[in-house]
mmCIF file of C-alpha atoms and ligand atoms in Angstrom:
data_model
loop_
_atom_site.group_PDB
_atom_site.id
_atom_site.type_symbol
_atom_site.label_atom_id
_atom_site.label_comp_id
_atom_site.label_asym_id
_atom_site.label_seq_id
_atom_site.Cartn_x
_atom_site.Cartn_y
_atom_site.Cartn_z
ATOM 1 C CA MET A 1 -67.153 -161.862 -42.999
ATOM 2 C CA MET A 2 -68.554 -158.465 -43.808
ATOM 3 C CA SER A 3 -72.168 -158.042 -44.720
ATOM 4 C CA HIS A 4 -73.023 -157.750 -48.362
ATOM 5 C CA GLU A 5 -74.621 -154.482 -49.147
ATOM 6 C CA LEU A 6 -75.183 -152.172 -52.001
ATOM 7 C CA PRO A 7 -74.645 -148.612 -50.888
ATOM 8 C CA ARG A 8 -77.954 -146.774 -50.859
ATOM 9 C CA GLY A 9 -78.859 -143.369 -52.121
ATOM 10 C CA LYS A 10 -77.861 -141.023 -54.867
ATOM 11 C CA SER A 11 -74.763 -139.716 -53.175
ATOM 12 C CA PHE A 12 -72.852 -142.955 -53.699
ATOM 13 C CA TRP A 13 -73.562 -143.032 -57.429
ATOM 14 C CA SER A 14 -72.671 -139.351 -57.730
ATOM 15 C CA PHE A 15 -69.455 -140.023 -55.863
ATOM 16 C CA LEU A 16 -68.443 -142.790 -58.304
ATOM 17 C CA LEU A 17 -69.289 -140.500 -61.187
ATOM 18 C CA SER A 18 -67.039 -137.782 -59.774
ATOM 19 C CA VAL A 19 -64.176 -140.294 -59.503
ATOM 20 C CA ASP A 20 -64.725 -141.283 -63.137
ATOM 21 C CA ARG A 21 -64.701 -137.619 -64.167
ATOM 22 C CA ASP A 22 -61.362 -137.103 -62.441
ATOM 23 C CA LEU A 23 -59.900 -140.174 -64.139
ATOM 24 C CA ALA A 24 -61.251 -138.945 -67.481
ATOM 25 C CA GLU A 25 -59.832 -135.464 -67.005
ATOM 26 C CA ARG A 26 -56.389 -136.935 -66.453
ATOM 27 C CA THR A 27 -56.690 -138.915 -69.696
ATOM 28 C CA ARG A 28 -57.912 -135.847 -71.584
ATOM 29 C CA GLN A 29 -55.054 -133.683 -70.365
ATOM 30 C CA ASN A 30 -52.498 -136.243 -71.526
ATOM 31 C CA GLY A 31 -53.823 -135.899 -75.061
ATOM 32 C CA CYS A 32 -53.312 -138.358 -77.866
ATOM 33 C CA THR A 33 -49.984 -140.105 -78.459
ATOM 34 C CA CYS A 34 -49.872 -138.365 -81.878
ATOM 35 C CA GLY A 35 -49.950 -134.983 -80.177
ATOM 36 C CA GLY A 36 -53.602 -134.350 -81.068
ATOM 37 C CA ARG A 37 -56.229 -133.094 -78.682
ATOM 38 C CA LEU A 38 -58.845 -135.403 -77.221
ATOM 39 C CA HIS A 39 -62.496 -134.616 -77.701
ATOM 40 C CA SER A 40 -65.355 -136.156 -75.838
ATOM 41 C CA ALA A 41 -66.801 -139.258 -77.548
ATOM 42 C CA ASN A 42 -68.671 -141.157 -74.876
ATOM 43 C CA TYR A 43 -69.956 -144.692 -75.247
ATOM 44 C CA PRO A 44 -73.616 -145.317 -74.620
ATOM 45 C CA ARG A 45 -74.356 -147.752 -71.803
ATOM 46 C CA SER A 46 -77.556 -149.318 -70.547
ATOM 47 C CA PRO A 47 -76.532 -150.714 -67.204
ATOM 48 C CA ARG A 48 -78.639 -153.571 -65.889
ATOM 49 C CA GLY A 49 -79.516 -154.561 -62.393
ATOM 50 C CA CYS A 50 -79.446 -150.995 -61.208
ATOM 51 C CA PRO A 51 -80.989 -149.216 -58.327
ATOM 52 C CA ASP A 52 -83.739 -146.765 -59.275
ATOM 53 C CA GLU A 53 -81.789 -143.768 -58.083
ATOM 54 C CA LEU A 54 -79.016 -144.232 -60.667
ATOM 55 C CA PRO A 55 -78.290 -140.860 -62.286
ATOM 56 C CA GLU A 56 -78.975 -140.310 -65.982
ATOM 57 C CA SER A 57 -75.218 -139.899 -66.513
ATOM 58 C CA TYR A 58 -74.811 -143.662 -66.037
ATOM 59 C CA ARG A 59 -76.088 -144.066 -69.571
ATOM 60 C CA HIS A 60 -72.617 -143.119 -70.803
ATOM 61 C CA ARG A 61 -69.126 -144.310 -70.268
ATOM 62 C CA LEU A 62 -66.701 -141.420 -70.552
ATOM 63 C CA SER A 63 -64.389 -141.745 -73.543
ATOM 64 C CA PHE A 64 -62.436 -139.566 -75.978
ATOM 65 C CA CYS A 65 -61.405 -139.446 -79.585
ATOM 66 C CA CYS A 66 -58.347 -137.742 -81.115
ATOM 67 C CA ASN A 67 -59.246 -134.637 -83.133
ATOM 68 C CA ARG A 68 -56.616 -135.146 -85.846
ATOM 69 C CA ASP A 69 -57.660 -136.415 -89.231
ATOM 70 C CA GLY A 70 -55.840 -139.625 -90.016
ATOM 71 C CA CYS A 71 -55.574 -140.518 -86.320
ATOM 72 C CA ARG A 72 -58.941 -140.293 -84.560
ATOM 73 C CA LYS A 73 -57.669 -142.757 -82.021
ATOM 74 C CA ARG A 74 -59.864 -143.651 -79.053
ATOM 75 C CA ALA A 75 -58.761 -143.014 -75.499
ATOM 76 C CA THR A 76 -60.984 -144.536 -72.852
ATOM 77 C CA PRO A 77 -60.047 -143.723 -69.268
ATOM 78 C CA PRO A 78 -60.287 -146.260 -66.461
ATOM 79 C CA SER A 79 -63.638 -146.343 -64.701
ATOM 80 C CA VAL A 80 -64.915 -147.167 -61.238
ATOM 81 C CA ARG A 81 -68.417 -147.572 -62.661
ATOM 82 C CA PHE A 82 -68.027 -149.852 -65.663
ATOM 83 C CA LEU A 83 -65.827 -152.911 -66.115
ATOM 84 C CA GLY A 84 -64.942 -153.197 -69.784
ATOM 85 C CA ARG A 85 -67.936 -153.663 -72.041
ATOM 86 C CA LYS A 86 -70.001 -155.329 -69.419
ATOM 87 C CA VAL A 87 -73.585 -154.243 -69.138
ATOM 88 C CA TYR A 88 -73.455 -154.551 -65.373
ATOM 89 C CA LEU A 89 -71.924 -151.974 -63.103
ATOM 90 C CA SER A 90 -68.627 -152.866 -61.440
ATOM 91 C CA VAL A 91 -70.338 -152.760 -58.066
ATOM 92 C CA ILE A 92 -72.761 -155.477 -59.153
ATOM 93 C CA VAL A 93 -70.049 -157.674 -60.685
ATOM 94 C CA VAL A 94 -68.098 -157.586 -57.424
ATOM 95 C CA LEU A 95 -71.021 -157.881 -55.081
ATOM 96 C CA VAL A 96 -72.916 -160.665 -56.799
ATOM 97 C CA ALA A 97 -69.820 -162.808 -57.318
ATOM 98 C CA ALA A 98 -68.819 -162.256 -53.698
ATOM 99 C CA MET A 99 -72.237 -163.219 -52.435
ATOM 100 C CA ARG A 100 -72.210 -166.370 -54.463
ATOM 101 C CA HIS A 101 -69.234 -167.485 -52.477
ATOM 102 C CA GLY A 102 -70.521 -169.253 -49.442
ATOM 103 C CA ALA A 103 -74.061 -168.076 -50.006
ATOM 104 C CA THR A 104 -76.979 -170.406 -49.710
ATOM 105 C CA ALA A 105 -78.859 -171.414 -52.845
ATOM 106 C CA ARG A 106 -81.818 -169.417 -51.611
ATOM 107 C CA ARG A 107 -79.730 -166.270 -51.138
ATOM 108 C CA VAL A 108 -78.333 -166.641 -54.656
ATOM 109 C CA ARG A 109 -81.859 -166.952 -56.062
ATOM 110 C CA GLU A 110 -82.973 -163.844 -54.199
ATOM 111 C CA LEU A 111 -79.996 -161.923 -55.417
ATOM 112 C CA SER A 112 -80.415 -163.077 -58.996
ATOM 113 C CA ALA A 113 -83.993 -161.893 -58.911
ATOM 114 C CA LEU A 114 -83.010 -158.568 -57.379
ATOM 115 C CA VAL A 115 -80.424 -157.566 -59.954
ATOM 116 C CA GLY A 116 -81.697 -159.663 -62.850
ATOM 117 C CA VAL A 117 -78.551 -161.739 -63.288
ATOM 118 C CA ASP A 118 -78.916 -165.375 -64.273
ATOM 119 C CA ARG A 119 -76.912 -168.206 -62.797
ATOM 120 C CA ARG A 120 -74.729 -168.702 -65.857
ATOM 121 C CA THR A 121 -73.690 -165.074 -65.832
ATOM 122 C CA ILE A 122 -72.773 -165.320 -62.165
ATOM 123 C CA ASP A 123 -70.769 -168.460 -62.932
ATOM 124 C CA ARG A 124 -68.832 -166.559 -65.602
ATOM 125 C CA TRP A 125 -68.118 -163.746 -63.205
ATOM 126 C CA GLN A 126 -66.734 -166.239 -60.734
ATOM 127 C CA VAL A 127 -64.480 -167.704 -63.399
ATOM 128 C CA PHE A 128 -63.330 -164.159 -64.074
ATOM 129 C CA TRP A 129 -62.471 -163.502 -60.425
ATOM 130 C CA ARG A 130 -60.838 -166.841 -59.700
ATOM 131 C CA GLU A 131 -59.025 -167.542 -62.953
ATOM 132 C CA HIS A 132 -58.581 -164.352 -64.965
ATOM 133 C CA PHE A 133 -58.270 -161.637 -62.386
ATOM 134 C CA PRO A 134 -55.242 -163.289 -60.686
ATOM 135 C CA GLN A 135 -53.457 -163.180 -64.089
ATOM 136 C CA THR A 136 -53.885 -159.441 -64.579
ATOM 137 C CA CYS A 137 -50.956 -157.054 -64.295
ATOM 138 C CA LEU A 138 -52.957 -155.184 -61.706
ATOM 139 C CA TRP A 139 -53.078 -158.171 -59.413
ATOM 140 C CA LYS A 140 -49.499 -159.264 -60.035
ATOM 141 C CA VAL A 141 -48.266 -155.836 -58.979
ATOM 142 C CA ALA A 142 -50.694 -155.460 -56.089
ATOM 143 C CA ARG A 143 -50.322 -158.841 -54.496
ATOM 144 C CA GLY A 144 -46.955 -158.057 -52.969
ATOM 145 C CA ARG A 145 -48.630 -155.234 -51.137
ATOM 146 C CA LEU A 146 -51.857 -156.973 -50.209
ATOM 147 C CA ALA A 147 -51.195 -160.710 -50.226
ATOM 148 C CA LEU A 148 -51.113 -161.058 -46.493
ATOM 149 C CA PHE A 149 -54.799 -160.356 -46.354
ATOM 150 C CA ILE A 150 -56.028 -161.852 -49.556
ATOM 151 C CA GLU A 151 -56.936 -165.370 -50.481
ATOM 152 C CA ILE A 152 -57.300 -165.911 -54.234
ATOM 153 C CA LEU A 153 -59.685 -168.812 -53.808
ATOM 154 C CA THR A 154 -62.287 -166.547 -52.311
ATOM 155 C CA PHE A 155 -62.063 -163.666 -54.784
ATOM 156 C CA PRO A 156 -63.775 -161.246 -54.831
ATOM 157 C CA GLN A 157 -64.976 -161.714 -51.247
ATOM 158 C CA SER A 158 -61.405 -161.565 -49.986
ATOM 159 C CA LEU A 159 -60.825 -158.356 -51.945
ATOM 160 C CA MET A 160 -63.840 -156.837 -50.262
ATOM 161 C CA ASP A 161 -62.607 -157.943 -46.875
ATOM 162 C CA ALA A 162 -59.240 -156.345 -47.609
ATOM 163 C CA PHE A 163 -60.691 -153.023 -48.713
ATOM 164 C CA PHE A 164 -63.688 -152.724 -46.407
ATOM 165 C CA ARG A 165 -61.846 -151.333 -43.434
ATOM 166 C CA THR A 166 -63.716 -148.185 -42.507
ATOM 167 C CA ASP A 167 -67.221 -147.568 -41.170
ATOM 168 C CA SER A 168 -68.239 -145.876 -44.381
ATOM 169 C CA LEU A 169 -69.683 -148.186 -46.987
ATOM 170 C CA GLU A 170 -69.177 -145.507 -49.631
ATOM 171 C CA GLU A 171 -65.551 -144.998 -48.772
ATOM 172 C CA ASN A 172 -64.904 -148.750 -48.755
ATOM 173 C CA TRP A 173 -66.525 -149.257 -52.131
ATOM 174 C CA GLY A 174 -64.712 -146.223 -53.489
ATOM 175 C CA ASN A 175 -61.341 -147.623 -52.422
ATOM 176 C CA LEU A 176 -62.019 -151.062 -53.859
ATOM 177 C CA LEU A 177 -63.386 -149.750 -57.160
ATOM 178 C CA LYS A 178 -60.482 -147.350 -57.581
ATOM 179 C CA PHE A 179 -58.124 -150.250 -57.006
ATOM 180 C CA LEU A 180 -59.945 -152.277 -59.680
ATOM 181 C CA SER A 181 -60.318 -149.438 -62.203
ATOM 182 C CA PRO A 182 -57.187 -150.300 -64.267
ATOM 183 C CA ILE A 183 -58.860 -153.526 -65.425
ATOM 184 C CA SER A 184 -61.777 -151.512 -66.793
ATOM 185 C CA VAL A 185 -59.892 -150.223 -69.823
ATOM 186 C CA ASN A 186 -60.146 -151.634 -73.280
ATOM 187 C CA GLY A 187 -58.536 -155.020 -73.674
ATOM 188 C CA ALA A 188 -57.325 -155.216 -70.077
ATOM 189 C CA TRP A 189 -60.036 -157.683 -69.176
ATOM 190 C CA LEU A 190 -63.243 -158.285 -70.970
ATOM 191 C CA ILE A 191 -65.492 -160.972 -69.665
ATOM 192 C CA GLU A 192 -66.289 -163.260 -72.551
ATOM 193 C CA GLY A 193 -69.811 -164.120 -73.468
ATOM 194 C CA SER A 194 -71.372 -161.370 -71.436
ATOM 195 C CA PRO A 195 -74.962 -160.757 -72.362
HETATM 196 ZN ZN1 ZN B 201 -54.140 -138.844 -82.330
#
């Protein structure tokens, strides 16, 4: 089993931001379904459980709004930083739930203290990974490709094991978060009762 680590340093957070900007640019270029242009209309975020070096830009989730009167439809691109409306970063939601699996009670307490997540929240995240995530379109499509390596019962640890295949922690996280990014869009999967 791989070691559980949060990537350190600003470069990782900047890297995830650059991925989100690319995803957003693609959404913007597609425009609105009505033919209107998309203008920036970011959502404010106050991510919890974050490392000190998190850039200021993490206070927003990139999003757009149609510029046509009578439409004004929202278009929120997928994100490798934020899962749905959750106040925790995707990295934390994956990492904490993975650590819970097979971790000692003491380790869970340490982790909870570190990122400020209570036990009930972690329990909900585990329900998400074990029960909801396997029902997503993303997983149903991906499992044919990945199933040999992945055991649903140990989500998200098994997902990490499947994606953490290089020596670079940043690259591994980047690959996993890009894979997960489709579930970050509105309505794809919100985790109920999140604080
Ligand atoms: Zn429109």
